[in-house]
């Protein structure tokens, strides 16, 4: 059954709330593979022995230092920051909050059905972030970043990582990965309902660019939810 409105979505999520070990990911096109950006076409085939993914990351890190007031202590947190600033990495964004996943499943591609994936955390491997490089890590695992980036905290974010970034997680996790399909016709209704409950670009990204986008969306789409208070405050 496809989710047809926000009420359907809440009914589908309700039985899951007893599971505190679930993580969620939203994608705005149900046909897309669950694959990190560095493993997608346009990136994966470009990496070679003379131009490895690690080298691109090290170049990013070298230049990014001048833009950061505080530098991460581990390569893992460096990679998390690079991921959230748009670099193609082998990390994949997830959230502990299913409504955050719903936002990303509905915010774009209105001509396609969206999807929320969820996965039960089991057998999470313990490893030393100070001595283990994300580029040498083997297998599949979960990475909980530190709170250096407010966006990660706002989104209750965490990451999955795999040494096979070109292989979709559907294949790697097989039956362990579950999904909720959201009808393309339901996306606008769900986005407006999420906004009412405080899940929107402004709350999730919490930067000045997102503030501008949020207000632009309000004007363009004639939203009326709880934004009236924001635009009338002095």
mmCIF file of C-alpha atoms in Angstrom:
data_model
loop_
_atom_site.group_PDB
_atom_site.id
_atom_site.type_symbol
_atom_site.label_atom_id
_atom_site.label_comp_id
_atom_site.label_asym_id
_atom_site.label_seq_id
_atom_site.Cartn_x
_atom_site.Cartn_y
_atom_site.Cartn_z
ATOM 1 C CA UNK A 1 0.000 0.000 0.000
ATOM 2 C CA UNK A 2 1.285 3.445 -0.900
ATOM 3 C CA UNK A 3 1.034 6.235 1.637
ATOM 4 C CA UNK A 4 -1.596 8.676 0.349
ATOM 5 C CA UNK A 5 -1.500 11.378 3.045
ATOM 6 C CA UNK A 6 0.088 12.355 6.359
ATOM 7 C CA UNK A 7 -2.478 10.387 8.361
ATOM 8 C CA UNK A 8 -1.561 7.202 6.477
ATOM 9 C CA UNK A 9 2.091 7.867 7.205
ATOM 10 C CA UNK A 10 1.544 8.248 10.948
ATOM 11 C CA UNK A 11 -0.519 5.038 11.028
ATOM 12 C CA UNK A 12 2.308 3.207 9.268
ATOM 13 C CA UNK A 13 4.937 4.575 11.656
ATOM 14 C CA UNK A 14 2.928 4.054 14.845
ATOM 15 C CA UNK A 15 3.794 0.329 15.306
ATOM 16 C CA UNK A 16 7.491 1.124 14.897
ATOM 17 C CA UNK A 17 7.817 3.511 17.835
ATOM 18 C CA UNK A 18 8.500 0.692 20.302
ATOM 19 C CA UNK A 19 11.761 -0.045 18.459
ATOM 20 C CA UNK A 20 14.372 2.397 19.710
ATOM 21 C CA UNK A 21 17.054 0.809 17.543
ATOM 22 C CA UNK A 22 15.586 1.767 14.160
ATOM 23 C CA UNK A 23 17.224 4.230 11.774
ATOM 24 C CA UNK A 24 15.471 5.899 8.830
ATOM 25 C CA UNK A 25 16.412 7.315 5.436
ATOM 26 C CA UNK A 26 14.182 9.161 2.986
ATOM 27 C CA UNK A 27 14.710 9.284 -0.785
ATOM 28 C CA UNK A 28 12.483 11.289 -3.091
ATOM 29 C CA UNK A 29 12.527 8.694 -5.891
ATOM 30 C CA UNK A 30 11.664 5.106 -5.027
ATOM 31 C CA UNK A 31 13.632 3.849 -8.042
ATOM 32 C CA UNK A 32 16.969 5.178 -6.816
ATOM 33 C CA UNK A 33 19.447 2.760 -5.304
ATOM 34 C CA UNK A 34 20.499 3.295 -1.697
ATOM 35 C CA UNK A 35 24.064 4.139 -2.475
ATOM 36 C CA UNK A 36 26.494 6.826 -1.218
ATOM 37 C CA UNK A 37 27.468 9.625 -3.563
ATOM 38 C CA UNK A 38 31.051 8.453 -4.071
ATOM 39 C CA UNK A 39 29.706 5.120 -5.320
ATOM 40 C CA UNK A 40 27.299 6.594 -7.867
ATOM 41 C CA UNK A 41 27.797 7.004 -11.596
ATOM 42 C CA UNK A 42 29.899 10.040 -12.338
ATOM 43 C CA UNK A 43 32.155 9.440 -9.345
ATOM 44 C CA UNK A 44 32.908 5.763 -8.809
ATOM 45 C CA UNK A 45 34.264 5.150 -12.301
ATOM 46 C CA UNK A 46 36.536 8.201 -12.036
ATOM 47 C CA UNK A 47 38.479 6.939 -9.048
ATOM 48 C CA UNK A 48 41.698 5.137 -9.982
ATOM 49 C CA UNK A 49 44.985 4.197 -8.352
ATOM 50 C CA UNK A 50 46.352 7.610 -9.295
ATOM 51 C CA UNK A 51 43.175 9.454 -8.224
ATOM 52 C CA UNK A 52 41.731 7.582 -5.238
ATOM 53 C CA UNK A 53 38.731 8.725 -3.229
ATOM 54 C CA UNK A 54 40.983 9.234 -0.193
ATOM 55 C CA UNK A 55 43.166 11.730 -2.102
ATOM 56 C CA UNK A 56 40.164 13.891 -3.013
ATOM 57 C CA UNK A 57 39.057 13.859 0.627
ATOM 58 C CA UNK A 58 42.541 14.853 1.835
ATOM 59 C CA UNK A 59 42.550 17.762 -0.618
ATOM 60 C CA UNK A 60 39.139 18.887 0.663
ATOM 61 C CA UNK A 61 40.337 18.655 4.263
ATOM 62 C CA UNK A 62 43.471 20.682 3.556
ATOM 63 C CA UNK A 63 41.524 23.596 2.072
ATOM 64 C CA UNK A 64 38.540 23.337 4.422
ATOM 65 C CA UNK A 65 40.634 24.083 7.518
ATOM 66 C CA UNK A 66 40.576 27.799 6.772
ATOM 67 C CA UNK A 67 36.762 27.780 6.832
ATOM 68 C CA UNK A 68 36.339 26.015 10.190
ATOM 69 C CA UNK A 69 36.666 27.632 13.600
ATOM 70 C CA UNK A 70 37.176 24.221 15.225
ATOM 71 C CA UNK A 71 38.907 21.275 13.604
ATOM 72 C CA UNK A 72 37.685 17.692 14.058
ATOM 73 C CA UNK A 73 39.888 15.297 15.988
ATOM 74 C CA UNK A 74 39.337 12.213 13.837
ATOM 75 C CA UNK A 75 39.223 11.432 10.142
ATOM 76 C CA UNK A 76 35.673 10.133 10.646
ATOM 77 C CA UNK A 77 34.380 13.484 11.862
ATOM 78 C CA UNK A 78 36.260 15.220 9.045
ATOM 79 C CA UNK A 79 34.449 12.941 6.610
ATOM 80 C CA UNK A 80 31.083 13.666 8.253
ATOM 81 C CA UNK A 81 31.616 17.409 7.850
ATOM 82 C CA UNK A 82 32.691 16.926 4.226
ATOM 83 C CA UNK A 83 29.540 14.887 3.619
ATOM 84 C CA UNK A 84 27.279 17.604 4.998
ATOM 85 C CA UNK A 85 28.995 20.235 2.904
ATOM 86 C CA UNK A 86 28.397 18.344 -0.320
ATOM 87 C CA UNK A 87 31.562 16.335 -0.958
ATOM 88 C CA UNK A 88 30.959 12.923 -2.539
ATOM 89 C CA UNK A 89 31.850 10.471 0.232
ATOM 90 C CA UNK A 90 31.169 6.847 1.123
ATOM 91 C CA UNK A 91 28.955 7.917 4.033
ATOM 92 C CA UNK A 92 25.183 7.680 3.720
ATOM 93 C CA UNK A 93 22.873 9.905 5.785
ATOM 94 C CA UNK A 94 20.285 8.362 8.120
ATOM 95 C CA UNK A 95 18.210 9.692 10.997
ATOM 96 C CA UNK A 96 16.741 8.386 14.230
ATOM 97 C CA UNK A 97 13.651 10.496 13.460
ATOM 98 C CA UNK A 98 11.258 8.997 10.859
ATOM 99 C CA UNK A 99 9.671 12.397 10.191
ATOM 100 C CA UNK A 100 13.055 13.747 9.112
ATOM 101 C CA UNK A 101 13.257 10.850 6.662
ATOM 102 C CA UNK A 102 9.725 11.668 5.485
ATOM 103 C CA UNK A 103 10.802 15.234 4.745
ATOM 104 C CA UNK A 104 13.610 14.074 2.458
ATOM 105 C CA UNK A 105 11.306 11.528 0.831
ATOM 106 C CA UNK A 106 8.848 14.277 -0.128
ATOM 107 C CA UNK A 107 10.734 17.543 -0.585
ATOM 108 C CA UNK A 108 11.790 16.937 -4.215
ATOM 109 C CA UNK A 109 10.871 15.041 -7.391
ATOM 110 C CA UNK A 110 7.123 15.541 -7.215
ATOM 111 C CA UNK A 111 6.696 13.434 -10.350
ATOM 112 C CA UNK A 112 8.041 10.314 -8.593
ATOM 113 C CA UNK A 113 6.950 8.260 -5.609
ATOM 114 C CA UNK A 114 9.152 8.713 -2.556
ATOM 115 C CA UNK A 115 10.319 6.108 -0.057
ATOM 116 C CA UNK A 116 11.339 5.847 3.578
ATOM 117 C CA UNK A 117 13.786 3.053 4.337
ATOM 118 C CA UNK A 118 14.279 1.774 7.854
ATOM 119 C CA UNK A 119 16.774 -0.612 9.328
ATOM 120 C CA UNK A 120 17.113 -2.248 12.737
ATOM 121 C CA UNK A 121 20.538 -1.701 14.250
ATOM 122 C CA UNK A 122 22.104 -5.061 15.024
ATOM 123 C CA UNK A 123 25.679 -6.203 15.523
ATOM 124 C CA UNK A 124 27.148 -2.696 15.365
ATOM 125 C CA UNK A 125 30.911 -3.147 15.310
ATOM 126 C CA UNK A 126 32.986 -1.283 17.851
ATOM 127 C CA UNK A 127 36.104 0.339 16.414
ATOM 128 C CA UNK A 128 38.640 2.971 17.375
ATOM 129 C CA UNK A 129 38.000 6.084 15.291
ATOM 130 C CA UNK A 130 41.486 7.403 16.102
ATOM 131 C CA UNK A 131 43.334 4.428 14.655
ATOM 132 C CA UNK A 132 40.935 3.153 11.968
ATOM 133 C CA UNK A 133 40.554 5.085 8.718
ATOM 134 C CA UNK A 134 37.110 5.137 7.052
ATOM 135 C CA UNK A 135 38.918 4.251 3.819
ATOM 136 C CA UNK A 136 40.451 1.122 5.355
ATOM 137 C CA UNK A 137 37.301 0.001 7.202
ATOM 138 C CA UNK A 138 35.948 -3.375 6.027
ATOM 139 C CA UNK A 139 32.325 -4.433 5.874
ATOM 140 C CA UNK A 140 29.192 -2.490 6.806
ATOM 141 C CA UNK A 141 28.760 -0.418 9.939
ATOM 142 C CA UNK A 142 27.090 2.534 11.639
ATOM 143 C CA UNK A 143 28.954 5.730 12.481
ATOM 144 C CA UNK A 144 27.644 8.154 15.111
ATOM 145 C CA UNK A 145 29.361 11.528 14.507
ATOM 146 C CA UNK A 146 30.177 14.103 17.153
ATOM 147 C CA UNK A 147 28.156 17.300 17.412
ATOM 148 C CA UNK A 148 30.551 19.561 15.500
ATOM 149 C CA UNK A 149 27.893 20.318 12.870
ATOM 150 C CA UNK A 150 24.561 21.611 14.181
ATOM 151 C CA UNK A 151 22.775 20.226 11.140
ATOM 152 C CA UNK A 152 23.644 16.680 12.203
ATOM 153 C CA UNK A 153 22.170 17.310 15.645
ATOM 154 C CA UNK A 154 19.036 18.973 14.222
ATOM 155 C CA UNK A 155 18.398 15.993 11.980
ATOM 156 C CA UNK A 156 19.273 13.419 14.673
ATOM 157 C CA UNK A 157 21.728 12.266 12.098
ATOM 158 C CA UNK A 158 24.036 9.301 11.819
ATOM 159 C CA UNK A 159 25.716 7.503 8.946
ATOM 160 C CA UNK A 160 26.204 4.100 7.451
ATOM 161 C CA UNK A 161 29.505 3.213 5.834
ATOM 162 C CA UNK A 162 30.572 0.283 3.681
ATOM 163 C CA UNK A 163 33.749 -0.779 1.931
ATOM 164 C CA UNK A 164 31.585 -1.432 -1.144
ATOM 165 C CA UNK A 165 30.162 2.031 -1.880
ATOM 166 C CA UNK A 166 29.190 1.032 -5.434
ATOM 167 C CA UNK A 167 26.870 -1.749 -4.197
ATOM 168 C CA UNK A 168 23.399 -0.666 -3.090
ATOM 169 C CA UNK A 169 22.391 -1.393 0.491
ATOM 170 C CA UNK A 170 19.350 -3.307 -0.762
ATOM 171 C CA UNK A 171 21.787 -5.983 -1.952
ATOM 172 C CA UNK A 172 24.096 -5.771 1.032
ATOM 173 C CA UNK A 173 21.389 -5.872 3.721
ATOM 174 C CA UNK A 174 18.854 -7.927 1.764
ATOM 175 C CA UNK A 175 15.738 -8.653 3.817
ATOM 176 C CA UNK A 176 16.889 -6.570 6.785
ATOM 177 C CA UNK A 177 16.028 -3.338 4.981
ATOM 178 C CA UNK A 178 12.338 -2.323 5.080
ATOM 179 C CA UNK A 179 10.582 0.451 3.184
ATOM 180 C CA UNK A 180 7.484 2.632 3.172
ATOM 181 C CA UNK A 181 6.470 3.967 -0.244
ATOM 182 C CA UNK A 182 4.947 7.440 -0.424
ATOM 183 C CA UNK A 183 2.709 8.306 -3.355
ATOM 184 C CA UNK A 184 3.851 11.281 -5.402
ATOM 185 C CA UNK A 185 0.365 12.765 -4.983
ATOM 186 C CA UNK A 186 0.862 12.758 -1.185
ATOM 187 C CA UNK A 187 4.130 14.676 -1.096
ATOM 188 C CA UNK A 188 2.719 18.189 -0.886
ATOM 189 C CA UNK A 189 0.252 17.242 1.862
ATOM 190 C CA UNK A 190 2.985 15.559 3.894
ATOM 191 C CA UNK A 191 5.424 18.472 3.516
ATOM 192 C CA UNK A 192 2.770 20.927 4.731
ATOM 193 C CA UNK A 193 1.912 18.678 7.688
ATOM 194 C CA UNK A 194 5.574 18.255 8.593
ATOM 195 C CA UNK A 195 5.969 22.031 8.497
ATOM 196 C CA UNK A 196 3.101 22.361 10.970
ATOM 197 C CA UNK A 197 4.928 20.003 13.329
ATOM 198 C CA UNK A 198 8.216 21.865 12.957
ATOM 199 C CA UNK A 199 9.994 19.685 10.397
ATOM 200 C CA UNK A 200 11.135 21.944 7.549
ATOM 201 C CA UNK A 201 14.226 23.382 5.865
ATOM 202 C CA UNK A 202 14.647 25.978 8.566
ATOM 203 C CA UNK A 203 14.626 23.509 11.464
ATOM 204 C CA UNK A 204 16.681 20.817 9.733
ATOM 205 C CA UNK A 205 19.424 22.948 8.194
ATOM 206 C CA UNK A 206 19.356 25.896 10.614
ATOM 207 C CA UNK A 207 21.475 28.300 8.576
ATOM 208 C CA UNK A 208 20.842 31.637 6.922
ATOM 209 C CA UNK A 209 20.575 30.145 3.422
ATOM 210 C CA UNK A 210 17.834 27.795 4.603
ATOM 211 C CA UNK A 211 16.030 30.696 6.262
ATOM 212 C CA UNK A 212 15.944 32.455 2.895
ATOM 213 C CA UNK A 213 14.754 29.310 1.096
ATOM 214 C CA UNK A 214 12.081 28.724 3.718
ATOM 215 C CA UNK A 215 10.642 32.216 3.360
ATOM 216 C CA UNK A 216 10.856 32.018 -0.430
ATOM 217 C CA UNK A 217 8.895 28.762 -0.329
ATOM 218 C CA UNK A 218 6.304 30.410 1.872
ATOM 219 C CA UNK A 219 5.748 33.189 -0.664
ATOM 220 C CA UNK A 220 5.834 30.894 -3.712
ATOM 221 C CA UNK A 221 3.557 28.204 -2.300
ATOM 222 C CA UNK A 222 1.220 30.356 -0.196
ATOM 223 C CA UNK A 223 1.719 28.271 2.934
ATOM 224 C CA UNK A 224 -0.204 29.378 5.978
ATOM 225 C CA UNK A 225 0.846 26.979 8.732
ATOM 226 C CA UNK A 226 2.819 28.299 11.681
ATOM 227 C CA UNK A 227 4.914 30.681 9.582
ATOM 228 C CA UNK A 228 2.570 33.607 10.148
ATOM 229 C CA UNK A 229 4.050 34.083 13.597
ATOM 230 C CA UNK A 230 7.581 34.083 12.174
ATOM 231 C CA UNK A 231 6.927 36.729 9.528
ATOM 232 C CA UNK A 232 4.989 39.054 11.844
ATOM 233 C CA UNK A 233 7.533 39.057 14.695
ATOM 234 C CA UNK A 234 9.519 42.259 15.168
#
